[in-house]
Amino acid sequence: MVLLRLATRCAPSLRRTPAPRHAFRIVLPRGYASASENSMTVREALNAAMEEEMIRDESVFVIGEEVARYNGAYKVTKGLLDKFGEKRVIDTPITEMGFAGIATGAAMAGLRPICEFMTFNFAMQAIDQIINSAGKTNYMSGGGMNVPIVFRGPNGAAMGVGAQHSQDYASWYGQIPGLKVVSPWSAEDCKGLLKAAIRDPNPVVFLENEMLYGVSFPMSPEAMSDDFLLEIGKAKIELEGSDVTIVAHSKMVAHSLEAAEELAKEGIKAEVINLRSIRPLDIDTIKASIKKTNRLVTVEGGFPAFGVGSEICAQVIESEAFDYLDAPVERVTGADVPTPYAANLELLAFPDTQTIVKVAKRALYRTN
Amino acid sequence: MFRTTTTTTTRLARARRAYSALHAGQKLPHTQSPIISKLDFFNSVTPKGQQIPTFRVLDGTGRILDGAECVDVDETLARRLYEHMNLLPTMDNVLYNVQRQGKISFYVTSYGEEATIIGSAAALLKDDEVLGQYRETGVLLWRGFGLDNVMAQCFGTKNDTSSKGRQMPIHFGSPEHHFHTISSPLATQIPQAAGVGYALKRSPDRRHNVAACFFGEGAASEGDFHAGLMLASTIPCPVVFIVRNNGFAISTPSSEQYNGDGIASRGPGYGIDTIRVDGNDVLAVLTAVKDARRRAQEQGRGVLVEAMSYRVGHHSTSDDSFAYRARSEVEDKKRIDNPLARFKLFLEHNGWWDEAAEEDMKARLKSDVMTAFKKAEKEQYGEVGNLFGDVYGGEVPWNLKEQRAELARLLGKYGKKWKPWESRLKRHVGQGKDVAGKDVV
């Protein structure tokens, strides 16, 4: 594991020269923009969510590798040790199964841990604790023992970290009854959903994206408040449209909004849905959109097989929304190969704005 | 040029000083390890390479060894220990056979480990949080869980307080008795126990408590064991880790499970107090675990107890152990080193027990077990809707509501018309009406 961890540590230096694929511009065609409003990076929003909840509830604490003195491998827990002390911000030795286990046990005993994984790629060593213990204990104990815990950390492809550190686990955890799974995009998503996740009586897998940590988003006055919560299980229509529905989560929401802007130049009105939650999946919002646009494109950074897009397709064709489709549904996903290390190949392995534009147009029979 | 020479000279002088300091006994950074100049490989945690000793109180004839440290045991406690040690095999005999008759799907006996389990149970405070593996039903019985609750869980009846009929037999759990729900995956309870210990330490009204974590020597090979002990040592957390070294992990003998000196040798590696105890000597287990929990509570750190025992029974009802060990070996163990027989002799030496008491107890325990068994056997199952409950705490998500509605539709369509469903539904409280509505079934 040592070499792997070094590779991750090296990642920030790699990120200083982002390839064009990642140099996307955040488009926020929303109504609440005003000159005086605040903005926050995703990192700051996550940090604020944890700080507010730790002030509100003494039982909330953060545990993981390097979360305290080092402020977190990605600095998401910056300053929390100084504010809350060693009892509530706990550095552990390097053992994912160990600190996921200690966090799960603490949750069973009445505390509310936030368990940070340096990345969800490492959480595979702890997946038994997440799925079999945290996810199933409430059911198997007849409701006698619930596990209010948040497993959080960066998920999905970052950049230049190779096959073993570039995986999206949304569909892995999304399969498990007993877990809630959240995959936020914007700073507002992150703040409202992380606070909701911490307050939830259930285990919540909170999938962040390393590439978004430093991205700034405007924050509405409501989102800046200490009581700003977003409901887990509800998607958000980021952009209304009438011609094609594009459903995405995490970083792919940004690409989808960019694609919508491109499409608009050709007179195509795309509706972009930010899933926010993977489980429960807000299929009603997707179905309602299909009934309006009659076309569906799903976009995700994960592999195609048995993925989030696959599940959306299945639920759509099993429902009345199927009758409203005027074109085949297409999934835009990562390539079905272990993520290449070579920068040029890695670039080709994940969806970009142009791919989404092309697939949306195909759904409208506008490309050959 | 001049500058380079000076630097080189300074560097050499520094190296020379460091060299002599090293030989003057200066320690290396981050350790207090003494410096030596002889190659000295070692493979033991004891001074002269012996195995770790085993703490024992009672000899084979039930007499206290000369000078043995032992907690005070009066007649009441002694009788209670002995009766609970006997309750386990009495209950096991019935439930093992009930499983063989196909009335329950699975069972795990405690044969041979009665002293380890009951001795540990008696050493803990009643509100110490226990995280068991699956062979610790005796801890629950000691705490007053009761045979009715045991039977209700094994038969999955409407009275199953452990899991509302959702778990395979022996997956007990009871917040009231501070006993965490048994989890099938091996060893996951070990790091969790560290978390429970941490939570206890943080609660002002629970600081007198520890977490007690049971597992077998086989589970100690899982990564969770190492992670759990390390965290209880470094964070640190008040946890008593009780490893039941019963000689077998299903069919794997302990001689194949480790090449070192059992599990106890690993405790010092994690910097925690450790003891090995004769697991067939209930007074030794009681004394050792009592002191272990005192240490854990006072230090706020993990303590390891390795109880050496022998699994007389099969691993579970899914196992036939005579495929990998001789029947005679098991019979010899039962005869030569029987924890029940040894403690009975102790009671007799003290004039606290005789054959009449033995006969009386055996008849009473058997009757208690049979009464509870017969009651559970005929008992109804819980409501059908339990299938969908407690998947999540709080609001029920749409997909569960949808599945419940679908089951309601199917019950309406087939509940009365399809024989297997019709007969099965009759055994459930409400006969499916809680899901399907009153007019359907």
PDB file of C-alpha atoms in Angstrom, chain A residues 58-61 63 86-95 97-111 128-129 132-135 137-146 176-180 200-203 231 233 279-284 287 315, chain B residues 129 131 161-164 166-168 171 175 179-203 207 222-225 227-228 230-232 234-235 237 386-395 397-400 402-403:
ATOM      1  CA  GLU A  58     -21.491  16.683  20.461  1.00  0.00           C
ATOM      2  CA  SER A  59     -21.743  13.067  19.300  1.00  0.00           C
ATOM      3  CA  VAL A  60     -20.458  13.889  15.793  1.00  0.00           C
ATOM      4  CA  PHE A  61     -16.746  13.197  15.289  1.00  0.00           C
ATOM      5  CA  ILE A  63     -12.029   9.698  12.112  1.00  0.00           C
ATOM      6  CA  GLU A  86      -8.297  15.211  19.596  1.00  0.00           C
ATOM      7  CA  LYS A  87     -11.377  13.537  21.020  1.00  0.00           C
ATOM      8  CA  ARG A  88     -13.452  14.567  18.042  1.00  0.00           C
ATOM      9  CA  VAL A  89     -10.938  14.619  15.210  1.00  0.00           C
ATOM     10  CA  ILE A  90      -9.036  11.357  15.338  1.00  0.00           C
ATOM     11  CA  ASP A  91      -5.984  10.278  13.371  1.00  0.00           C
ATOM     12  CA  THR A  92      -5.740   6.501  13.049  1.00  0.00           C
ATOM     13  CA  PRO A  93      -3.057   4.080  11.931  1.00  0.00           C
ATOM     14  CA  ILE A  94      -3.250   2.984   8.290  1.00  0.00           C
ATOM     15  CA  THR A  95      -5.975   0.376   8.295  1.00  0.00           C
ATOM     16  CA  MET A  97     -10.920  -2.097   7.812  1.00  0.00           C
ATOM     17  CA  GLY A  98      -9.806  -0.995  11.233  1.00  0.00           C
ATOM     18  CA  PHE A  99     -10.998   2.587  11.293  1.00  0.00           C
ATOM     19  CA  ALA A 100     -14.156   1.804   9.332  1.00  0.00           C
ATOM     20  CA  GLY A 101     -14.766  -0.871  11.972  1.00  0.00           C
ATOM     21  CA  ILE A 102     -14.074   1.370  14.949  1.00  0.00           C
ATOM     22  CA  ALA A 103     -16.344   4.014  13.434  1.00  0.00           C
ATOM     23  CA  THR A 104     -19.100   1.466  12.857  1.00  0.00           C
ATOM     24  CA  GLY A 105     -18.795   0.234  16.434  1.00  0.00           C
ATOM     25  CA  ALA A 106     -18.904   3.803  17.757  1.00  0.00           C
ATOM     26  CA  ALA A 107     -22.061   4.424  15.707  1.00  0.00           C
ATOM     27  CA  MET A 108     -23.627   1.264  17.118  1.00  0.00           C
ATOM     28  CA  ALA A 109     -22.842   2.587  20.576  1.00  0.00           C
ATOM     29  CA  GLY A 110     -24.603   5.894  19.959  1.00  0.00           C
ATOM     30  CA  LEU A 111     -22.024   8.276  18.466  1.00  0.00           C
ATOM     31  CA  ASP A 128     -17.317  -5.616   4.620  1.00  0.00           C
ATOM     32  CA  GLN A 129     -17.732  -3.136   7.457  1.00  0.00           C
ATOM     33  CA  ASN A 132     -22.326  -6.152   6.011  1.00  0.00           C
ATOM     34  CA  SER A 133     -22.055  -4.340   9.314  1.00  0.00           C
ATOM     35  CA  ALA A 134     -23.100  -0.714   8.835  1.00  0.00           C
ATOM     36  CA  GLY A 135     -25.609  -1.425   6.061  1.00  0.00           C
ATOM     37  CA  THR A 137     -27.298  -4.171  11.309  1.00  0.00           C
ATOM     38  CA  ASN A 138     -30.460  -2.097  11.744  1.00  0.00           C
ATOM     39  CA  TYR A 139     -32.463  -4.670   9.785  1.00  0.00           C
ATOM     40  CA  MET A 140     -30.830  -7.722  11.294  1.00  0.00           C
ATOM     41  CA  SER A 141     -31.151  -6.411  14.846  1.00  0.00           C
ATOM     42  CA  GLY A 142     -34.868  -5.900  14.350  1.00  0.00           C
ATOM     43  CA  GLY A 143     -34.403  -2.141  14.518  1.00  0.00           C
ATOM     44  CA  GLY A 144     -32.659  -2.539  17.882  1.00  0.00           C
ATOM     45  CA  MET A 145     -29.345  -1.125  16.769  1.00  0.00           C
ATOM     46  CA  ASN A 146     -29.012   1.559  14.115  1.00  0.00           C
ATOM     47  CA  ILE A 176     -27.112  -2.314  -1.140  1.00  0.00           C
ATOM     48  CA  PRO A 177     -30.418  -2.093   0.750  1.00  0.00           C
ATOM     49  CA  GLY A 178     -29.710  -0.399   4.056  1.00  0.00           C
ATOM     50  CA  LEU A 179     -27.175   2.081   2.665  1.00  0.00           C
ATOM     51  CA  LYS A 180     -27.951   5.554   1.379  1.00  0.00           C
ATOM     52  CA  ASP A 200     -29.549  10.732   9.012  1.00  0.00           C
ATOM     53  CA  PRO A 201     -30.154   7.717  11.280  1.00  0.00           C
ATOM     54  CA  ASN A 202     -28.742   5.425   8.581  1.00  0.00           C
ATOM     55  CA  PRO A 203     -25.286   4.758   7.145  1.00  0.00           C
ATOM     56  CA  GLU A 231     -33.195  15.852   1.151  1.00  0.00           C
ATOM     57  CA  GLY A 233     -33.082  10.881  -2.462  1.00  0.00           C
ATOM     58  CA  ARG A 279     -29.795   5.538  -3.461  1.00  0.00           C
ATOM     59  CA  PRO A 280     -32.661   6.209  -3.043  1.00  0.00           C
ATOM     60  CA  LEU A 281     -32.700   7.055  -6.746  1.00  0.00           C
ATOM     61  CA  ASP A 282     -35.122   9.840  -7.676  1.00  0.00           C
ATOM     62  CA  ILE A 283     -36.615   8.018 -10.637  1.00  0.00           C
ATOM     63  CA  ASP A 284     -39.814  10.109 -10.509  1.00  0.00           C
ATOM     64  CA  LYS A 287     -39.610   9.898 -15.566  1.00  0.00           C
ATOM     65  CA  GLN A 315     -36.255   1.444 -14.223  1.00  0.00           C
TER      66      GLN A 315
ATOM     67  CA  GLU B 129     -20.985  -3.988  26.199  1.00  0.00           C
ATOM     68  CA  LEU B 131     -19.582  -8.096  21.118  1.00  0.00           C
ATOM     69  CA  THR B 161     -36.597  -9.635  20.234  1.00  0.00           C
ATOM     70  CA  SER B 162     -33.162 -10.134  18.650  1.00  0.00           C
ATOM     71  CA  SER B 163     -34.095  -9.645  15.021  1.00  0.00           C
ATOM     72  CA  LYS B 164     -37.866  -9.855  14.484  1.00  0.00           C
ATOM     73  CA  ARG B 166     -34.921 -11.918  10.260  1.00  0.00           C
ATOM     74  CA  GLN B 167     -31.770 -13.759  11.253  1.00  0.00           C
ATOM     75  CA  MET B 168     -30.571 -17.340  11.159  1.00  0.00           C
ATOM     76  CA  HIS B 171     -27.669 -14.484  15.854  1.00  0.00           C
ATOM     77  CA  PRO B 175     -29.606  -3.735  23.721  1.00  0.00           C
ATOM     78  CA  PHE B 179     -25.165  -7.623  23.901  1.00  0.00           C
ATOM     79  CA  HIS B 180     -24.508  -6.505  20.322  1.00  0.00           C
ATOM     80  CA  THR B 181     -26.245  -8.358  17.518  1.00  0.00           C
ATOM     81  CA  ILE B 182     -24.173 -11.273  16.255  1.00  0.00           C
ATOM     82  CA  SER B 183     -22.790 -10.662  12.790  1.00  0.00           C
ATOM     83  CA  SER B 184     -22.072 -13.619  10.503  1.00  0.00           C
ATOM     84  CA  PRO B 185     -18.883 -12.296   8.863  1.00  0.00           C
ATOM     85  CA  LEU B 186     -15.956 -13.333  11.011  1.00  0.00           C
ATOM     86  CA  ALA B 187     -14.024 -10.852  13.137  1.00  0.00           C
ATOM     87  CA  THR B 188     -15.833  -7.655  12.109  1.00  0.00           C
ATOM     88  CA  GLN B 189     -16.789  -7.248  15.767  1.00  0.00           C
ATOM     89  CA  ILE B 190     -13.142  -6.798  16.769  1.00  0.00           C
ATOM     90  CA  PRO B 191     -12.511  -3.263  15.429  1.00  0.00           C
ATOM     91  CA  GLN B 192     -16.137  -2.452  16.227  1.00  0.00           C
ATOM     92  CA  ALA B 193     -15.426  -3.307  19.861  1.00  0.00           C
ATOM     93  CA  ALA B 194     -12.719  -0.651  19.811  1.00  0.00           C
ATOM     94  CA  GLY B 195     -15.358   1.804  18.593  1.00  0.00           C
ATOM     95  CA  VAL B 196     -17.775   0.758  21.314  1.00  0.00           C
ATOM     96  CA  GLY B 197     -14.997   1.145  23.881  1.00  0.00           C
ATOM     97  CA  TYR B 198     -14.261   4.601  22.516  1.00  0.00           C
ATOM     98  CA  ALA B 199     -17.929   5.591  22.829  1.00  0.00           C
ATOM     99  CA  LEU B 200     -18.025   4.305  26.443  1.00  0.00           C
ATOM    100  CA  LYS B 201     -14.928   6.292  27.325  1.00  0.00           C
ATOM    101  CA  ARG B 202     -16.526   9.415  25.894  1.00  0.00           C
ATOM    102  CA  SER B 203     -19.784   9.048  27.853  1.00  0.00           C
ATOM    103  CA  ARG B 207     -16.814   5.383  32.071  1.00  0.00           C
ATOM    104  CA  GLU B 222      -8.439 -12.037   9.953  1.00  0.00           C
ATOM    105  CA  GLY B 223      -7.041  -8.578   9.306  1.00  0.00           C
ATOM    106  CA  ASP B 224      -9.817  -7.184  11.501  1.00  0.00           C
ATOM    107  CA  PHE B 225      -8.168  -8.756  14.556  1.00  0.00           C
ATOM    108  CA  ALA B 227      -6.661  -3.685  13.112  1.00  0.00           C
ATOM    109  CA  GLY B 228      -8.916  -3.963  16.148  1.00  0.00           C
ATOM    110  CA  MET B 230      -3.970  -1.922  17.163  1.00  0.00           C
ATOM    111  CA  LEU B 231      -6.744   0.655  17.383  1.00  0.00           C
ATOM    112  CA  ALA B 232      -7.704  -0.321  20.926  1.00  0.00           C
ATOM    113  CA  THR B 234      -3.304   3.393  19.891  1.00  0.00           C
ATOM    114  CA  ILE B 235      -6.534   5.399  20.032  1.00  0.00           C
ATOM    115  CA  CYS B 237     -10.080   2.227  23.882  1.00  0.00           C
ATOM    116  CA  ASN B 386     -41.613  -7.200   8.945  1.00  0.00           C
ATOM    117  CA  LEU B 387     -39.952  -8.134   5.684  1.00  0.00           C
ATOM    118  CA  PHE B 388     -39.748  -4.452   4.795  1.00  0.00           C
ATOM    119  CA  GLY B 389     -39.219  -2.900   8.199  1.00  0.00           C
ATOM    120  CA  ASP B 390     -35.982  -1.514   9.604  1.00  0.00           C
ATOM    121  CA  VAL B 391     -34.109  -1.627   6.290  1.00  0.00           C
ATOM    122  CA  TYR B 392     -33.784   2.066   7.039  1.00  0.00           C
ATOM    123  CA  GLY B 393     -34.382   4.044  10.178  1.00  0.00           C
ATOM    124  CA  GLY B 394     -36.684   7.029   9.657  1.00  0.00           C
ATOM    125  CA  GLU B 395     -38.853   7.436   6.580  1.00  0.00           C
ATOM    126  CA  PRO B 397     -37.998   5.033   0.871  1.00  0.00           C
ATOM    127  CA  TRP B 398     -40.174   4.717  -2.237  1.00  0.00           C
ATOM    128  CA  ASN B 399     -38.656   1.468  -3.452  1.00  0.00           C
ATOM    129  CA  LEU B 400     -39.626  -0.339  -0.238  1.00  0.00           C
ATOM    130  CA  GLU B 402     -43.371  -0.068  -3.961  1.00  0.00           C
ATOM    131  CA  GLN B 403     -42.243  -3.580  -3.044  1.00  0.00           C
TER     132      GLN B 403
END
